[in-house]
Amino acid sequence: MIKYDPQVDKLILWQVDGPKMLPDDLYSKLCNDETKSQKDSSSAAASSRTKIRIGEILYDIDVSKIPYLSSFLRFQNTAQRQRSEFAHSSIPLFDTALEGLESGYRACFRLLPADLSQFHTLCDTYDFLGIDVLGGQSLDDIIVRLKAGKTDYELEYKHYRAIKGDKSTARDAAFQLLFLILLCDFKNPAKDSNQVFNAVLFVVSHSGTFKWRIRTVVRAAYEERFVLSSKQKVTLDRWSKPKPAEDVSDDYVTTEDDFSEYYLSDES
């Protein structure tokens, strides 16, 4: 990815994951200190993988992404000689938490049933492991990411061309919204409740982006955390749809929703 850096007044090449898009000779000409440091970071990440037994299962984990395990291993190395394998007692839903961390938090919706109690346990595990699920994002930031799944249109040669939305980003954001509702404190409950409701309504009303399981769990979390007014319940019920026969594939075919934008409720 190439972008302009105004501080140094030049284009900077940033290395991202994915297939090569340019010939090797061009990469060597465009290579800069930032790119080299990113390569060094990738090498360091590869060397930080450690074998650790969690309960009965042996994992090969990049512990640099999990602060608690990173601290645990440092303590183990201090207390004992260097070892190639470590052991820790079982951690609830660690399999799911690890998959979400490595493949995207949207994977958690696929791996767990629409049971809010299990998502409580999963979020508690993420909190215990010291993983920053929100990544410093505010509720406004999460709402922007929720809307990334929408199909947009741009004018091209007097015709509108559809630009497919990023559903993976939107579904990851749905889990971050769920985490925020279940574990985070709100400074202004009345005002924040209204904004969170709008985000939940956006999820519930966009079945083309968010599958039944996501919509069900996110709504259940809101109803558990906040007081749902009769008007809000009617609004959410309007978009409630029965569970589909199969809710497994992450790439199932869907259509766009009638409800195209989340709106500000008249209730505060």
CSV table of C-alpha atoms in Angstrom, one decimal:
chain,number,residue,atom,x,y,z
A,1,MET,CA,0.0,0.0,0.0
A,2,ILE,CA,1.4,3.4,-1.0
A,3,LYS,CA,0.4,6.5,0.9
A,4,TYR,CA,1.7,10.1,1.2
A,5,ASP,CA,3.5,11.0,4.5
A,6,PRO,CA,3.3,14.8,4.9
A,7,GLN,CA,5.9,14.8,7.7
A,8,VAL,CA,8.7,13.7,5.3
A,9,ASP,CA,6.9,14.9,2.1
A,10,LYS,CA,7.2,11.6,0.2
A,11,LEU,CA,5.3,8.5,-0.7
A,12,ILE,CA,5.8,5.6,1.7
A,13,LEU,CA,5.4,1.9,0.9
A,14,TRP,CA,3.6,-0.1,3.6
A,15,GLN,CA,3.8,-3.8,3.4
A,16,VAL,CA,0.5,-5.6,3.9
A,17,ASP,CA,-0.6,-9.3,3.9
A,18,GLY,CA,-1.6,-10.7,0.5
A,19,PRO,CA,-0.2,-11.7,-2.9
A,20,LYS,CA,2.5,-9.7,-4.6
A,21,MET,CA,1.1,-7.1,-7.0
A,22,LEU,CA,4.4,-5.8,-8.4
A,23,PRO,CA,7.6,-7.3,-9.9
A,24,ASP,CA,10.4,-8.0,-7.3
A,25,ASP,CA,12.7,-5.4,-8.8
A,26,LEU,CA,10.1,-2.7,-8.1
A,27,TYR,CA,9.7,-3.8,-4.5
A,28,SER,CA,13.5,-3.5,-4.0
A,29,LYS,CA,13.4,0.1,-5.4
A,30,LEU,CA,10.5,1.1,-3.3
A,31,CYS,CA,11.8,-0.6,-0.1
A,32,ASN,CA,12.4,1.8,2.8
A,33,ASP,CA,13.2,1.7,6.5
A,34,GLU,CA,9.5,1.4,7.4
A,35,THR,CA,9.1,-1.6,5.1
A,36,LYS,CA,12.2,-3.2,6.6
A,37,SER,CA,11.0,-2.7,10.1
A,38,GLN,CA,7.7,-4.3,9.2
A,39,LYS,CA,9.6,-7.3,7.9
A,40,ASP,CA,11.7,-7.5,11.0
A,41,SER,CA,8.5,-7.4,13.1
A,42,SER,CA,7.1,-10.3,11.0
A,43,SER,CA,10.2,-12.3,11.7
A,44,ALA,CA,10.0,-11.5,15.5
A,45,ALA,CA,6.3,-12.6,15.5
A,46,ALA,CA,7.3,-15.9,13.9
A,47,SER,CA,9.9,-16.5,16.6
A,48,SER,CA,7.5,-15.7,19.4
A,49,ARG,CA,5.4,-18.7,18.7
A,50,THR,CA,5.5,-21.1,21.7
A,51,LYS,CA,4.2,-24.5,22.5
A,52,ILE,CA,1.8,-24.4,25.5
A,53,ARG,CA,-0.6,-26.9,26.8
A,54,ILE,CA,-3.9,-25.3,27.9
A,55,GLY,CA,-5.8,-27.9,29.8
A,56,GLU,CA,-5.5,-31.1,27.7
A,57,ILE,CA,-4.7,-29.5,24.4
A,58,LEU,CA,-1.3,-28.5,23.1
A,59,TYR,CA,-1.2,-25.2,21.1
A,60,ASP,CA,1.5,-23.5,19.1
A,61,ILE,CA,0.7,-19.8,19.8
A,62,ASP,CA,2.0,-16.4,19.0
A,63,VAL,CA,2.0,-15.3,22.7
A,64,SER,CA,2.9,-11.7,21.7
A,65,LYS,CA,-0.8,-11.3,20.9
A,66,ILE,CA,-2.0,-12.5,24.3
A,67,PRO,CA,-0.6,-10.3,27.1
A,68,TYR,CA,-1.6,-12.7,29.9
A,69,LEU,CA,0.1,-15.8,28.4
A,70,SER,CA,3.1,-13.6,27.5
A,71,SER,CA,3.5,-12.6,31.2
A,72,PHE,CA,2.8,-16.2,32.2
A,73,LEU,CA,5.7,-17.5,30.1
A,74,ARG,CA,8.1,-14.9,31.3
A,75,PHE,CA,7.3,-15.9,34.8
A,76,GLN,CA,7.8,-19.6,34.0
A,77,ASN,CA,11.2,-18.8,32.3
A,78,THR,CA,12.3,-16.9,35.3
A,79,ALA,CA,11.2,-19.6,37.8
A,80,GLN,CA,12.6,-22.5,35.8
A,81,ARG,CA,15.2,-23.2,33.1
A,82,GLN,CA,14.3,-22.4,29.5
A,83,ARG,CA,11.7,-24.9,28.2
A,84,SER,CA,10.3,-25.7,24.8
A,85,GLU,CA,6.8,-26.5,26.2
A,86,PHE,CA,4.7,-25.1,28.9
A,87,ALA,CA,1.4,-26.0,30.7
A,88,HIS,CA,-1.5,-24.0,32.0
A,89,SER,CA,-4.8,-25.1,33.5
A,90,SER,CA,-7.8,-25.0,31.2
A,91,ILE,CA,-9.2,-21.6,30.2
A,92,PRO,CA,-13.0,-21.4,29.4
A,93,LEU,CA,-13.7,-21.3,25.6
A,94,PHE,CA,-10.0,-20.8,24.9
A,95,ASP,CA,-10.3,-22.6,21.5
A,96,THR,CA,-13.0,-20.1,20.4
A,97,ALA,CA,-11.1,-17.1,21.8
A,98,LEU,CA,-7.9,-18.1,19.9
A,99,GLU,CA,-9.8,-18.7,16.7
A,100,GLY,CA,-11.4,-15.2,17.0
A,101,LEU,CA,-8.0,-13.6,17.6
A,102,GLU,CA,-6.4,-15.3,14.7
A,103,SER,CA,-9.2,-15.4,12.1
A,104,GLY,CA,-11.3,-12.4,13.1
A,105,TYR,CA,-13.8,-12.0,15.9
A,106,ARG,CA,-16.6,-12.8,13.5
A,107,ALA,CA,-15.5,-16.5,13.8
A,108,CYS,CA,-16.8,-16.5,17.4
A,109,PHE,CA,-20.4,-16.2,16.1
A,110,ARG,CA,-19.9,-19.2,13.9
A,111,LEU,CA,-18.3,-21.4,16.7
A,112,LEU,CA,-20.8,-20.7,19.5
A,113,PRO,CA,-24.6,-21.2,19.6
A,114,ALA,CA,-26.9,-18.2,20.0
A,115,ASP,CA,-26.6,-18.5,23.8
A,116,LEU,CA,-25.8,-15.2,25.5
A,117,SER,CA,-24.3,-17.0,28.6
A,118,GLN,CA,-21.6,-18.5,26.4
A,119,PHE,CA,-20.7,-15.1,24.9
A,120,HIS,CA,-20.5,-13.8,28.5
A,121,THR,CA,-17.9,-16.5,29.2
A,122,LEU,CA,-16.0,-15.8,26.0
A,123,CYS,CA,-15.8,-12.1,26.7
A,124,ASP,CA,-14.7,-12.8,30.2
A,125,THR,CA,-11.9,-15.0,28.8
A,126,TYR,CA,-10.8,-12.2,26.4
A,127,ASP,CA,-10.7,-9.9,29.4
A,128,PHE,CA,-8.8,-12.4,31.4
A,129,LEU,CA,-6.2,-12.9,28.6
A,130,GLY,CA,-5.7,-9.1,28.4
A,131,ILE,CA,-6.7,-8.9,24.8
A,132,ASP,CA,-7.8,-5.5,23.7
A,133,VAL,CA,-10.9,-6.5,21.7
A,134,LEU,CA,-12.0,-3.0,21.0
A,135,GLY,CA,-8.6,-1.9,19.9
A,136,GLY,CA,-9.1,1.6,21.3
A,137,GLN,CA,-12.2,2.2,19.3
A,138,SER,CA,-15.1,4.2,20.5
A,139,LEU,CA,-18.8,3.4,19.9
A,140,ASP,CA,-18.8,5.8,17.0
A,141,ASP,CA,-15.8,4.0,15.5
A,142,ILE,CA,-17.6,0.7,15.8
A,143,ILE,CA,-20.7,2.0,14.1
A,144,VAL,CA,-18.6,3.2,11.1
A,145,ARG,CA,-17.2,-0.4,10.9
A,146,LEU,CA,-20.7,-1.9,11.1
A,147,LYS,CA,-21.7,0.1,8.1
A,148,ALA,CA,-18.7,-1.2,6.1
A,149,GLY,CA,-20.8,-4.2,5.0
A,150,LYS,CA,-23.2,-2.1,3.0
A,151,THR,CA,-23.0,-2.1,-0.8
A,152,ASP,CA,-22.2,1.3,-2.1
A,153,TYR,CA,-22.6,2.8,-5.6
A,154,GLU,CA,-20.5,5.1,-7.7
A,155,LEU,CA,-21.1,6.8,-11.0
A,156,GLU,CA,-19.1,5.4,-13.8
A,157,TYR,CA,-19.6,6.4,-17.5
A,158,LYS,CA,-23.2,7.6,-16.7
A,159,HIS,CA,-24.0,4.4,-15.0
A,160,TYR,CA,-23.9,3.4,-11.4
A,161,ARG,CA,-21.5,0.6,-10.4
A,162,ALA,CA,-22.0,-1.4,-7.3
A,163,ILE,CA,-19.1,-1.6,-4.8
A,164,LYS,CA,-19.5,-4.7,-2.7
A,165,GLY,CA,-19.4,-4.0,1.1
A,166,ASP,CA,-16.8,-5.5,3.5
A,167,LYS,CA,-19.0,-7.9,5.5
A,168,SER,CA,-16.0,-9.4,7.3
A,169,THR,CA,-15.2,-6.0,8.9
A,170,ALA,CA,-18.8,-5.4,9.7
A,171,ARG,CA,-19.2,-8.8,11.4
A,172,ASP,CA,-16.0,-8.2,13.4
A,173,ALA,CA,-17.4,-4.9,14.5
A,174,ALA,CA,-20.6,-6.7,15.6
A,175,PHE,CA,-18.6,-8.8,18.0
A,176,GLN,CA,-16.8,-5.6,19.3
A,177,LEU,CA,-20.2,-4.1,19.9
A,178,LEU,CA,-21.3,-7.2,21.8
A,179,PHE,CA,-18.1,-7.0,23.9
A,180,LEU,CA,-18.7,-3.3,24.6
A,181,ILE,CA,-22.3,-4.0,25.7
A,182,LEU,CA,-21.4,-6.9,28.0
A,183,LEU,CA,-18.2,-5.6,29.7
A,184,CYS,CA,-17.7,-1.9,29.2
A,185,ASP,CA,-18.9,0.9,31.5
A,186,PHE,CA,-20.9,3.8,30.2
A,187,LYS,CA,-20.3,7.3,31.5
A,188,ASN,CA,-23.8,8.5,30.5
A,189,PRO,CA,-26.1,5.5,30.6
A,190,ALA,CA,-29.2,7.4,29.3
A,191,LYS,CA,-27.4,8.9,26.3
A,192,ASP,CA,-25.2,5.9,25.6
A,193,SER,CA,-28.2,3.6,25.8
A,194,ASN,CA,-29.8,5.5,22.9
A,195,GLN,CA,-26.6,5.4,20.8
A,196,VAL,CA,-26.1,1.7,21.5
A,197,PHE,CA,-29.7,1.0,20.6
A,198,ASN,CA,-29.1,2.6,17.2
A,199,ALA,CA,-26.1,0.4,16.6
A,200,VAL,CA,-28.0,-2.7,17.7
A,201,LEU,CA,-30.9,-1.7,15.4
A,202,PHE,CA,-28.5,-1.4,12.5
A,203,VAL,CA,-27.3,-5.0,13.1
A,204,VAL,CA,-30.8,-6.4,13.6
A,205,SER,CA,-32.2,-4.7,10.5
A,206,HIS,CA,-29.4,-5.8,8.1
A,207,SER,CA,-29.8,-9.5,7.7
A,208,GLY,CA,-27.9,-9.3,4.4
A,209,THR,CA,-24.8,-8.6,6.4
A,210,PHE,CA,-25.4,-10.0,9.9
A,211,LYS,CA,-26.6,-13.6,10.1
A,212,TRP,CA,-29.4,-14.7,12.4
A,213,ARG,CA,-27.0,-15.8,15.2
A,214,ILE,CA,-25.3,-12.4,15.3
A,215,ARG,CA,-28.5,-10.5,15.3
A,216,THR,CA,-30.0,-12.7,18.0
A,217,VAL,CA,-27.1,-12.5,20.4
A,218,VAL,CA,-26.5,-8.7,19.9
A,219,ARG,CA,-30.1,-8.0,20.6
A,220,ALA,CA,-30.2,-10.3,23.7
A,221,ALA,CA,-27.1,-8.5,25.1
A,222,TYR,CA,-28.8,-5.1,24.7
A,223,GLU,CA,-32.0,-6.3,26.4
A,224,GLU,CA,-30.0,-7.7,29.2
A,225,ARG,CA,-27.9,-4.5,29.8
A,226,PHE,CA,-30.5,-1.8,29.2
A,227,VAL,CA,-34.2,-1.2,29.7
A,228,LEU,CA,-36.0,-1.8,26.4
A,229,SER,CA,-38.9,0.6,25.9
A,230,SER,CA,-42.1,-0.6,24.3
A,231,LYS,CA,-41.4,1.5,21.2
A,232,GLN,CA,-37.9,0.1,20.9
A,233,LYS,CA,-39.2,-3.4,21.2
A,234,VAL,CA,-41.7,-2.8,18.5
A,235,THR,CA,-39.0,-1.4,16.3
A,236,LEU,CA,-36.7,-4.4,16.8
A,237,ASP,CA,-39.5,-6.9,16.4
A,238,ARG,CA,-40.2,-5.3,13.0
A,239,TRP,CA,-36.9,-6.7,11.8
A,240,SER,CA,-36.9,-10.0,13.6
A,241,LYS,CA,-36.8,-13.0,11.3
A,242,PRO,CA,-37.1,-16.7,12.0
A,243,LYS,CA,-34.0,-18.8,12.3
A,244,PRO,CA,-33.0,-20.1,8.8
A,245,ALA,CA,-32.7,-23.8,8.2
A,246,GLU,CA,-28.9,-23.5,8.0
A,247,ASP,CA,-26.9,-20.7,9.6
A,248,VAL,CA,-23.4,-22.1,9.1
A,249,SER,CA,-21.6,-20.7,6.1
A,250,ASP,CA,-19.9,-17.4,6.3
A,251,ASP,CA,-20.4,-16.7,2.6
A,252,TYR,CA,-24.1,-17.6,2.3
A,253,VAL,CA,-26.0,-15.7,-0.4
A,254,THR,CA,-28.1,-12.8,0.9
A,255,THR,CA,-29.9,-9.7,-0.5
A,256,GLU,CA,-29.7,-6.1,0.6
A,257,ASP,CA,-32.0,-4.9,3.3
A,258,ASP,CA,-34.7,-2.3,3.0
A,259,PHE,CA,-33.4,-0.5,6.1
A,260,SER,CA,-30.3,1.2,4.7
A,261,GLU,CA,-29.2,3.5,7.6
A,262,TYR,CA,-29.3,3.4,11.3
A,263,TYR,CA,-31.2,6.4,12.7
A,264,LEU,CA,-31.3,8.4,15.8
A,265,SER,CA,-34.2,7.3,18.0
A,266,ASP,CA,-36.5,9.9,19.5
A,267,GLU,CA,-36.1,8.2,22.8
A,268,SER,CA,-33.2,9.1,25.1
